[in-house]
Amino acid sequence: MSKYTTGEIAKLCGVSVRTVQYYDTRGILIPSELSEGGRRLYSEDDFKRMKIICFLRDAGISINSIGELLSGDDPGSVISVLLEQQEQLLREEVNERQAKLDMLDGIKKELKSVENFSVESIGDIAYAMENKKKMRQLHAILLITGIPIAIVQWTSIILWIATGIWWLFAAYVLVVIPYAFWITNFYFRRVAYICPQCHEIFKPDFKEALWAGHTPTLRKLTCTCCGYKGFCVETYGKEEKKNG
């Protein structure tokens, strides 16, 4: 069975020799034996115990509490809970770092399409990337609410052509007009636009936004901050509150 000196166990656990000696004086890591020359020798079980002590210290547990915990009847169950908490924290940290990596990757891809690169351009792209998830959710709402309307539309047209029943299409028109008004208002109250000239985020006039030429991510507008006229980047913005 392996035997470790104070220096060896300190190096393996990433602590100082003085720390190992201190744990000995506190009675939470007593060496299994002493050599003929009086040197502390630690067993494999001591080494495992030392790793547990280091973990508990990293988890913010005091030396006194560690001593009480390890001398208790069932230290394993408590340590198991602490390990689960630590695992959860690490997973959250990994997810946060992955989200940052995804954002950096998105910014790198977006920068390839930017003709006039500037520091402000990175800020615009970063803002749009941060709100990309909300924009996807908004588009999903449009799709989910639009599918039933489309089904009714084509069903009513087919019935009109095949059987001459026209009233279903008339009912569809009566429904789709208020729906179109509602969904358009719902959408434009929740989106904003980034001006490529002054890099300000603005909300355009409803009528202008409605009739403006656009792509899935751009809309040709007049910036309310600097007067720039051209394509602006669509992003998620704070919902506008109705007055009154």
PDB file of C-alpha atoms in Angstrom:
ATOM      1  CA  MET A   1       0.000   0.000   0.000  1.00  0.00           C
ATOM      2  CA  SER A   2       1.251   3.457  -0.892  1.00  0.00           C
ATOM      3  CA  LYS A   3       2.715   5.690   1.771  1.00  0.00           C
ATOM      4  CA  TYR A   4       2.974   9.436   1.433  1.00  0.00           C
ATOM      5  CA  THR A   5       5.166  11.911   3.245  1.00  0.00           C
ATOM      6  CA  THR A   6       3.822  15.311   4.315  1.00  0.00           C
ATOM      7  CA  GLY A   7       5.423  16.964   1.293  1.00  0.00           C
ATOM      8  CA  GLU A   8       4.054  14.376  -1.131  1.00  0.00           C
ATOM      9  CA  ILE A   9       0.472  14.532   0.106  1.00  0.00           C
ATOM     10  CA  ALA A  10       0.641  18.336   0.132  1.00  0.00           C
ATOM     11  CA  LYS A  11       1.801  18.406  -3.501  1.00  0.00           C
ATOM     12  CA  LEU A  12      -0.831  15.894  -4.644  1.00  0.00           C
ATOM     13  CA  CYS A  13      -3.632  17.883  -3.001  1.00  0.00           C
ATOM     14  CA  GLY A  14      -2.351  21.311  -4.056  1.00  0.00           C
ATOM     15  CA  VAL A  15      -1.807  22.684  -0.551  1.00  0.00           C
ATOM     16  CA  SER A  16       1.219  23.722   1.481  1.00  0.00           C
ATOM     17  CA  VAL A  17       3.131  21.472   3.852  1.00  0.00           C
ATOM     18  CA  ARG A  18       2.178  23.834   6.655  1.00  0.00           C
ATOM     19  CA  THR A  19      -1.517  23.206   5.852  1.00  0.00           C
ATOM     20  CA  VAL A  20      -1.103  19.431   6.158  1.00  0.00           C
ATOM     21  CA  GLN A  21       0.716  19.875   9.455  1.00  0.00           C
ATOM     22  CA  TYR A  22      -2.032  22.200  10.692  1.00  0.00           C
ATOM     23  CA  TYR A  23      -4.711  19.605   9.903  1.00  0.00           C
ATOM     24  CA  ASP A  24      -2.684  17.118  11.955  1.00  0.00           C
ATOM     25  CA  THR A  25      -2.588  19.443  14.965  1.00  0.00           C
ATOM     26  CA  ARG A  26      -6.368  19.952  14.667  1.00  0.00           C
ATOM     27  CA  GLY A  27      -6.889  16.189  14.673  1.00  0.00           C
ATOM     28  CA  ILE A  28      -8.713  15.957  11.341  1.00  0.00           C
ATOM     29  CA  LEU A  29      -5.857  14.335   9.379  1.00  0.00           C
ATOM     30  CA  ILE A  30      -3.676  12.248  11.668  1.00  0.00           C
ATOM     31  CA  PRO A  31      -0.923  10.261   9.877  1.00  0.00           C
ATOM     32  CA  SER A  32      -1.319   6.486   9.974  1.00  0.00           C
ATOM     33  CA  GLU A  33       2.235   5.990  11.172  1.00  0.00           C
ATOM     34  CA  LEU A  34       5.552   7.605  11.868  1.00  0.00           C
ATOM     35  CA  SER A  35       8.832   6.512  10.294  1.00  0.00           C
ATOM     36  CA  GLU A  36      11.824   5.501  12.382  1.00  0.00           C
ATOM     37  CA  GLY A  37      13.110   9.017  11.951  1.00  0.00           C
ATOM     38  CA  GLY A  38       9.826  10.505  13.208  1.00  0.00           C
ATOM     39  CA  ARG A  39       8.489  11.560   9.788  1.00  0.00           C
ATOM     40  CA  ARG A  40       4.719  11.531   9.266  1.00  0.00           C
ATOM     41  CA  LEU A  41       3.565   8.872   6.800  1.00  0.00           C
ATOM     42  CA  TYR A  42       0.089   8.913   5.302  1.00  0.00           C
ATOM     43  CA  SER A  43      -1.781   5.923   3.854  1.00  0.00           C
ATOM     44  CA  GLU A  44      -3.992   5.758   0.768  1.00  0.00           C
ATOM     45  CA  ASP A  45      -7.043   6.210   3.025  1.00  0.00           C
ATOM     46  CA  ASP A  46      -5.396   9.273   4.565  1.00  0.00           C
ATOM     47  CA  PHE A  47      -4.856  10.642   1.071  1.00  0.00           C
ATOM     48  CA  LYS A  48      -8.565  10.159   0.225  1.00  0.00           C
ATOM     49  CA  ARG A  49      -9.523  11.802   3.526  1.00  0.00           C
ATOM     50  CA  MET A  50      -7.260  14.742   2.672  1.00  0.00           C
ATOM     51  CA  LYS A  51      -8.993  15.204  -0.678  1.00  0.00           C
ATOM     52  CA  ILE A  52     -12.373  15.245   1.082  1.00  0.00           C
ATOM     53  CA  ILE A  53     -11.078  17.847   3.553  1.00  0.00           C
ATOM     54  CA  CYS A  54      -9.831  20.016   0.673  1.00  0.00           C
ATOM     55  CA  PHE A  55     -13.205  19.749  -1.057  1.00  0.00           C
ATOM     56  CA  LEU A  56     -15.054  20.714   2.118  1.00  0.00           C
ATOM     57  CA  ARG A  57     -12.743  23.700   2.618  1.00  0.00           C
ATOM     58  CA  ASP A  58     -13.379  24.811  -0.996  1.00  0.00           C
ATOM     59  CA  ALA A  59     -17.107  24.496  -0.280  1.00  0.00           C
ATOM     60  CA  GLY A  60     -16.691  27.029   2.546  1.00  0.00           C
ATOM     61  CA  ILE A  61     -16.937  24.617   5.490  1.00  0.00           C
ATOM     62  CA  SER A  62     -14.939  25.709   8.546  1.00  0.00           C
ATOM     63  CA  ILE A  63     -12.220  23.550  10.097  1.00  0.00           C
ATOM     64  CA  ASN A  64     -14.286  23.044  13.264  1.00  0.00           C
ATOM     65  CA  SER A  65     -17.301  21.922  11.227  1.00  0.00           C
ATOM     66  CA  ILE A  66     -15.157  19.590   9.120  1.00  0.00           C
ATOM     67  CA  GLY A  67     -13.837  17.940  12.285  1.00  0.00           C
ATOM     68  CA  GLU A  68     -17.365  17.450  13.629  1.00  0.00           C
ATOM     69  CA  LEU A  69     -18.638  16.223  10.256  1.00  0.00           C
ATOM     70  CA  LEU A  70     -15.903  13.614   9.725  1.00  0.00           C
ATOM     71  CA  SER A  71     -16.249  12.318  13.271  1.00  0.00           C
ATOM     72  CA  GLY A  72     -20.036  11.992  12.946  1.00  0.00           C
ATOM     73  CA  ASP A  73     -22.065   8.828  12.415  1.00  0.00           C
ATOM     74  CA  ASP A  74     -22.892   9.361   8.727  1.00  0.00           C
ATOM     75  CA  PRO A  75     -20.565  11.912   7.098  1.00  0.00           C
ATOM     76  CA  GLY A  76     -21.088  10.305   3.680  1.00  0.00           C
ATOM     77  CA  SER A  77     -24.700  11.477   3.316  1.00  0.00           C
ATOM     78  CA  VAL A  78     -23.798  15.093   4.094  1.00  0.00           C
ATOM     79  CA  ILE A  79     -20.817  15.018   1.745  1.00  0.00           C
ATOM     80  CA  SER A  80     -23.040  13.490  -0.960  1.00  0.00           C
ATOM     81  CA  VAL A  81     -25.420  16.456  -0.752  1.00  0.00           C
ATOM     82  CA  LEU A  82     -22.496  18.881  -0.905  1.00  0.00           C
ATOM     83  CA  LEU A  83     -21.144  17.058  -3.962  1.00  0.00           C
ATOM     84  CA  GLU A  84     -24.522  17.345  -5.703  1.00  0.00           C
ATOM     85  CA  GLN A  85     -24.614  21.075  -4.982  1.00  0.00           C
ATOM     86  CA  GLN A  86     -21.074  21.501  -6.269  1.00  0.00           C
ATOM     87  CA  GLU A  87     -21.943  19.528  -9.394  1.00  0.00           C
ATOM     88  CA  GLN A  88     -24.965  21.753 -10.031  1.00  0.00           C
ATOM     89  CA  LEU A  89     -22.863  24.896  -9.625  1.00  0.00           C
ATOM     90  CA  LEU A  90     -20.259  23.560 -12.053  1.00  0.00           C
ATOM     91  CA  ARG A  91     -22.930  22.641 -14.612  1.00  0.00           C
ATOM     92  CA  GLU A  92     -24.401  26.140 -14.379  1.00  0.00           C
ATOM     93  CA  GLU A  93     -20.938  27.605 -14.863  1.00  0.00           C
ATOM     94  CA  VAL A  94     -20.368  25.370 -17.902  1.00  0.00           C
ATOM     95  CA  ASN A  95     -23.718  26.451 -19.382  1.00  0.00           C
ATOM     96  CA  GLU A  96     -22.893  30.122 -18.810  1.00  0.00           C
ATOM     97  CA  ARG A  97     -19.504  29.733 -20.467  1.00  0.00           C
ATOM     98  CA  GLN A  98     -21.060  27.817 -23.363  1.00  0.00           C
ATOM     99  CA  ALA A  99     -23.576  30.631 -23.839  1.00  0.00           C
ATOM    100  CA  LYS A 100     -20.692  33.114 -23.985  1.00  0.00           C
ATOM    101  CA  LEU A 101     -18.873  30.920 -26.518  1.00  0.00           C
ATOM    102  CA  ASP A 102     -22.022  30.751 -28.651  1.00  0.00           C
ATOM    103  CA  MET A 103     -22.312  34.540 -28.499  1.00  0.00           C
ATOM    104  CA  LEU A 104     -18.680  34.997 -29.532  1.00  0.00           C
ATOM    105  CA  ASP A 105     -19.180  32.561 -32.411  1.00  0.00           C
ATOM    106  CA  GLY A 106     -22.282  34.466 -33.498  1.00  0.00           C
ATOM    107  CA  ILE A 107     -20.445  37.799 -33.341  1.00  0.00           C
ATOM    108  CA  LYS A 108     -17.597  36.397 -35.461  1.00  0.00           C
ATOM    109  CA  LYS A 109     -20.079  35.239 -38.108  1.00  0.00           C
ATOM    110  CA  GLU A 110     -21.986  38.536 -38.067  1.00  0.00           C
ATOM    111  CA  LEU A 111     -18.779  40.573 -38.383  1.00  0.00           C
ATOM    112  CA  LYS A 112     -18.101  38.944 -41.753  1.00  0.00           C
ATOM    113  CA  SER A 113     -21.181  40.723 -43.110  1.00  0.00           C
ATOM    114  CA  VAL A 114     -20.253  44.141 -41.675  1.00  0.00           C
ATOM    115  CA  GLU A 115     -18.701  46.362 -44.340  1.00  0.00           C
ATOM    116  CA  ASN A 116     -17.584  49.265 -42.135  1.00  0.00           C
ATOM    117  CA  PHE A 117     -16.177  47.656 -39.016  1.00  0.00           C
ATOM    118  CA  SER A 118     -16.110  49.660 -35.778  1.00  0.00           C
ATOM    119  CA  VAL A 119     -16.239  49.152 -32.034  1.00  0.00           C
ATOM    120  CA  GLU A 120     -19.867  50.274 -32.139  1.00  0.00           C
ATOM    121  CA  SER A 121     -20.591  47.513 -34.673  1.00  0.00           C
ATOM    122  CA  ILE A 122     -19.540  44.891 -32.125  1.00  0.00           C
ATOM    123  CA  GLY A 123     -21.851  46.473 -29.553  1.00  0.00           C
ATOM    124  CA  ASP A 124     -24.774  46.376 -31.983  1.00  0.00           C
ATOM    125  CA  ILE A 125     -24.144  42.727 -32.840  1.00  0.00           C
ATOM    126  CA  ALA A 126     -23.704  41.752 -29.182  1.00  0.00           C
ATOM    127  CA  TYR A 127     -27.006  43.421 -28.269  1.00  0.00           C
ATOM    128  CA  ALA A 128     -28.814  41.650 -31.096  1.00  0.00           C
ATOM    129  CA  MET A 129     -27.265  38.311 -30.130  1.00  0.00           C
ATOM    130  CA  GLU A 130     -28.333  38.695 -26.499  1.00  0.00           C
ATOM    131  CA  ASN A 131     -31.921  39.213 -27.618  1.00  0.00           C
ATOM    132  CA  LYS A 132     -31.901  36.516 -30.289  1.00  0.00           C
ATOM    133  CA  LYS A 133     -33.708  34.011 -28.052  1.00  0.00           C
ATOM    134  CA  LYS A 134     -36.528  36.483 -27.366  1.00  0.00           C
ATOM    135  CA  MET A 135     -36.816  37.205 -31.072  1.00  0.00           C
ATOM    136  CA  ARG A 136     -37.105  33.481 -31.809  1.00  0.00           C
ATOM    137  CA  GLN A 137     -39.868  33.204 -29.202  1.00  0.00           C
ATOM    138  CA  LEU A 138     -41.678  36.153 -30.761  1.00  0.00           C
ATOM    139  CA  HIS A 139     -41.453  34.593 -34.237  1.00  0.00           C
ATOM    140  CA  ALA A 140     -42.721  31.302 -32.781  1.00  0.00           C
ATOM    141  CA  ILE A 141     -45.812  33.085 -31.441  1.00  0.00           C
ATOM    142  CA  LEU A 142     -46.476  34.524 -34.901  1.00  0.00           C
ATOM    143  CA  LEU A 143     -46.105  31.081 -36.465  1.00  0.00           C
ATOM    144  CA  ILE A 144     -48.264  29.253 -33.915  1.00  0.00           C
ATOM    145  CA  THR A 145     -51.109  31.772 -34.137  1.00  0.00           C
ATOM    146  CA  GLY A 146     -50.801  32.018 -37.916  1.00  0.00           C
ATOM    147  CA  ILE A 147     -51.052  28.292 -38.731  1.00  0.00           C
ATOM    148  CA  PRO A 148     -54.745  27.904 -37.761  1.00  0.00           C
ATOM    149  CA  ILE A 149     -55.593  31.061 -39.727  1.00  0.00           C
ATOM    150  CA  ALA A 150     -53.830  29.656 -42.807  1.00  0.00           C
ATOM    151  CA  ILE A 151     -55.646  26.324 -42.475  1.00  0.00           C
ATOM    152  CA  VAL A 152     -59.034  28.062 -42.303  1.00  0.00           C
ATOM    153  CA  GLN A 153     -58.075  30.245 -45.277  1.00  0.00           C
ATOM    154  CA  TRP A 154     -57.241  27.378 -47.635  1.00  0.00           C
ATOM    155  CA  THR A 155     -60.102  25.207 -46.395  1.00  0.00           C
ATOM    156  CA  SER A 156     -62.609  27.993 -47.084  1.00  0.00           C
ATOM    157  CA  ILE A 157     -61.144  28.667 -50.547  1.00  0.00           C
ATOM    158  CA  ILE A 158     -61.233  24.974 -51.494  1.00  0.00           C
ATOM    159  CA  LEU A 159     -64.830  24.593 -50.283  1.00  0.00           C
ATOM    160  CA  TRP A 160     -65.846  27.712 -52.230  1.00  0.00           C
ATOM    161  CA  ILE A 161     -64.311  26.366 -55.424  1.00  0.00           C
ATOM    162  CA  ALA A 162     -65.492  22.776 -54.952  1.00  0.00           C
ATOM    163  CA  THR A 163     -68.993  23.292 -53.556  1.00  0.00           C
ATOM    164  CA  GLY A 164     -69.823  26.942 -54.048  1.00  0.00           C
ATOM    165  CA  ILE A 165     -70.078  27.537 -50.298  1.00  0.00           C
ATOM    166  CA  TRP A 166     -68.752  31.067 -50.006  1.00  0.00           C
ATOM    167  CA  TRP A 167     -69.918  32.085 -46.532  1.00  0.00           C
ATOM    168  CA  LEU A 168     -67.028  30.257 -44.799  1.00  0.00           C
ATOM    169  CA  PHE A 169     -64.527  32.401 -46.729  1.00  0.00           C
ATOM    170  CA  ALA A 170     -66.534  35.512 -45.828  1.00  0.00           C
ATOM    171  CA  ALA A 171     -66.380  34.488 -42.158  1.00  0.00           C
ATOM    172  CA  TYR A 172     -62.626  33.952 -42.531  1.00  0.00           C
ATOM    173  CA  VAL A 173     -62.204  37.500 -43.867  1.00  0.00           C
ATOM    174  CA  LEU A 174     -64.159  38.905 -40.924  1.00  0.00           C
ATOM    175  CA  VAL A 175     -61.852  37.041 -38.534  1.00  0.00           C
ATOM    176  CA  VAL A 176     -58.531  37.631 -40.281  1.00  0.00           C
ATOM    177  CA  ILE A 177     -58.823  41.420 -40.454  1.00  0.00           C
ATOM    178  CA  PRO A 178     -58.901  41.978 -36.653  1.00  0.00           C
ATOM    179  CA  TYR A 179     -56.326  39.178 -36.241  1.00  0.00           C
ATOM    180  CA  ALA A 180     -53.964  40.877 -38.688  1.00  0.00           C
ATOM    181  CA  PHE A 181     -54.358  44.192 -36.862  1.00  0.00           C
ATOM    182  CA  TRP A 182     -53.782  42.538 -33.463  1.00  0.00           C
ATOM    183  CA  ILE A 183     -50.752  40.455 -34.464  1.00  0.00           C
ATOM    184  CA  THR A 184     -49.106  43.365 -36.273  1.00  0.00           C
ATOM    185  CA  ASN A 185     -49.582  45.649 -33.283  1.00  0.00           C
ATOM    186  CA  PHE A 186     -48.403  42.866 -30.949  1.00  0.00           C
ATOM    187  CA  TYR A 187     -45.216  42.404 -33.008  1.00  0.00           C
ATOM    188  CA  PHE A 188     -44.190  46.027 -33.454  1.00  0.00           C
ATOM    189  CA  ARG A 189     -44.773  46.839 -29.790  1.00  0.00           C
ATOM    190  CA  ARG A 190     -42.123  44.248 -28.926  1.00  0.00           C
ATOM    191  CA  VAL A 191     -39.392  44.932 -31.472  1.00  0.00           C
ATOM    192  CA  ALA A 192     -36.887  47.758 -31.809  1.00  0.00           C
ATOM    193  CA  TYR A 193     -34.233  48.668 -34.365  1.00  0.00           C
ATOM    194  CA  ILE A 194     -30.513  49.407 -34.180  1.00  0.00           C
ATOM    195  CA  CYS A 195     -29.373  52.296 -36.361  1.00  0.00           C
ATOM    196  CA  PRO A 196     -26.107  51.408 -38.170  1.00  0.00           C
ATOM    197  CA  GLN A 197     -25.163  55.091 -38.304  1.00  0.00           C
ATOM    198  CA  CYS A 198     -25.523  56.342 -34.706  1.00  0.00           C
ATOM    199  CA  HIS A 199     -25.892  52.862 -33.121  1.00  0.00           C
ATOM    200  CA  GLU A 200     -28.890  53.972 -31.047  1.00  0.00           C
ATOM    201  CA  ILE A 201     -31.826  51.626 -30.434  1.00  0.00           C
ATOM    202  CA  PHE A 202     -35.116  53.199 -31.497  1.00  0.00           C
ATOM    203  CA  LYS A 203     -38.754  52.414 -32.147  1.00  0.00           C
ATOM    204  CA  PRO A 204     -40.057  53.745 -35.477  1.00  0.00           C
ATOM    205  CA  ASP A 205     -43.472  55.103 -36.291  1.00  0.00           C
ATOM    206  CA  PHE A 206     -45.956  52.213 -36.552  1.00  0.00           C
ATOM    207  CA  LYS A 207     -47.157  53.149 -40.029  1.00  0.00           C
ATOM    208  CA  GLU A 208     -43.613  53.522 -41.371  1.00  0.00           C
ATOM    209  CA  ALA A 209     -42.551  50.159 -39.924  1.00  0.00           C
ATOM    210  CA  LEU A 210     -45.641  48.446 -41.324  1.00  0.00           C
ATOM    211  CA  TRP A 211     -45.042  49.518 -44.924  1.00  0.00           C
ATOM    212  CA  ALA A 212     -41.222  49.536 -44.915  1.00  0.00           C
ATOM    213  CA  GLY A 213     -39.225  47.210 -47.107  1.00  0.00           C
ATOM    214  CA  HIS A 214     -37.615  44.481 -45.080  1.00  0.00           C
ATOM    215  CA  THR A 215     -35.752  41.177 -44.855  1.00  0.00           C
ATOM    216  CA  PRO A 216     -36.048  38.609 -41.997  1.00  0.00           C
ATOM    217  CA  THR A 217     -33.553  40.644 -39.912  1.00  0.00           C
ATOM    218  CA  LEU A 218     -33.510  44.162 -41.442  1.00  0.00           C
ATOM    219  CA  ARG A 219     -36.083  46.874 -42.066  1.00  0.00           C
ATOM    220  CA  LYS A 220     -35.678  50.062 -44.128  1.00  0.00           C
ATOM    221  CA  LEU A 221     -36.493  52.881 -41.709  1.00  0.00           C
ATOM    222  CA  THR A 222     -35.697  56.436 -40.686  1.00  0.00           C
ATOM    223  CA  CYS A 223     -33.750  56.602 -37.420  1.00  0.00           C
ATOM    224  CA  THR A 224     -35.578  58.773 -34.896  1.00  0.00           C
ATOM    225  CA  CYS A 225     -32.236  59.737 -33.306  1.00  0.00           C
ATOM    226  CA  CYS A 226     -30.004  60.838 -36.184  1.00  0.00           C
ATOM    227  CA  GLY A 227     -32.286  60.858 -39.215  1.00  0.00           C
ATOM    228  CA  TYR A 228     -30.429  58.060 -41.054  1.00  0.00           C
ATOM    229  CA  LYS A 229     -32.561  56.440 -43.764  1.00  0.00           C
ATOM    230  CA  GLY A 230     -31.796  52.848 -44.674  1.00  0.00           C
ATOM    231  CA  PHE A 231     -31.773  49.303 -43.399  1.00  0.00           C
ATOM    232  CA  CYS A 232     -31.708  48.954 -39.607  1.00  0.00           C
ATOM    233  CA  VAL A 233     -31.160  45.770 -37.601  1.00  0.00           C
ATOM    234  CA  GLU A 234     -34.276  44.328 -36.009  1.00  0.00           C
ATOM    235  CA  THR A 235     -33.959  43.221 -32.387  1.00  0.00           C
ATOM    236  CA  TYR A 236     -36.138  42.598 -29.358  1.00  0.00           C
ATOM    237  CA  GLY A 237     -37.043  45.717 -27.405  1.00  0.00           C
ATOM    238  CA  LYS A 238     -39.033  46.564 -24.298  1.00  0.00           C
ATOM    239  CA  GLU A 239     -42.773  46.320 -24.806  1.00  0.00           C
ATOM    240  CA  GLU A 240     -44.402  49.700 -25.187  1.00  0.00           C
ATOM    241  CA  LYS A 241     -47.109  50.518 -22.680  1.00  0.00           C
ATOM    242  CA  LYS A 242     -50.375  51.910 -23.948  1.00  0.00           C
ATOM    243  CA  ASN A 243     -51.287  55.286 -22.550  1.00  0.00           C
ATOM    244  CA  GLY A 244     -54.535  55.645 -20.660  1.00  0.00           C
TER     245      GLY A 244
END
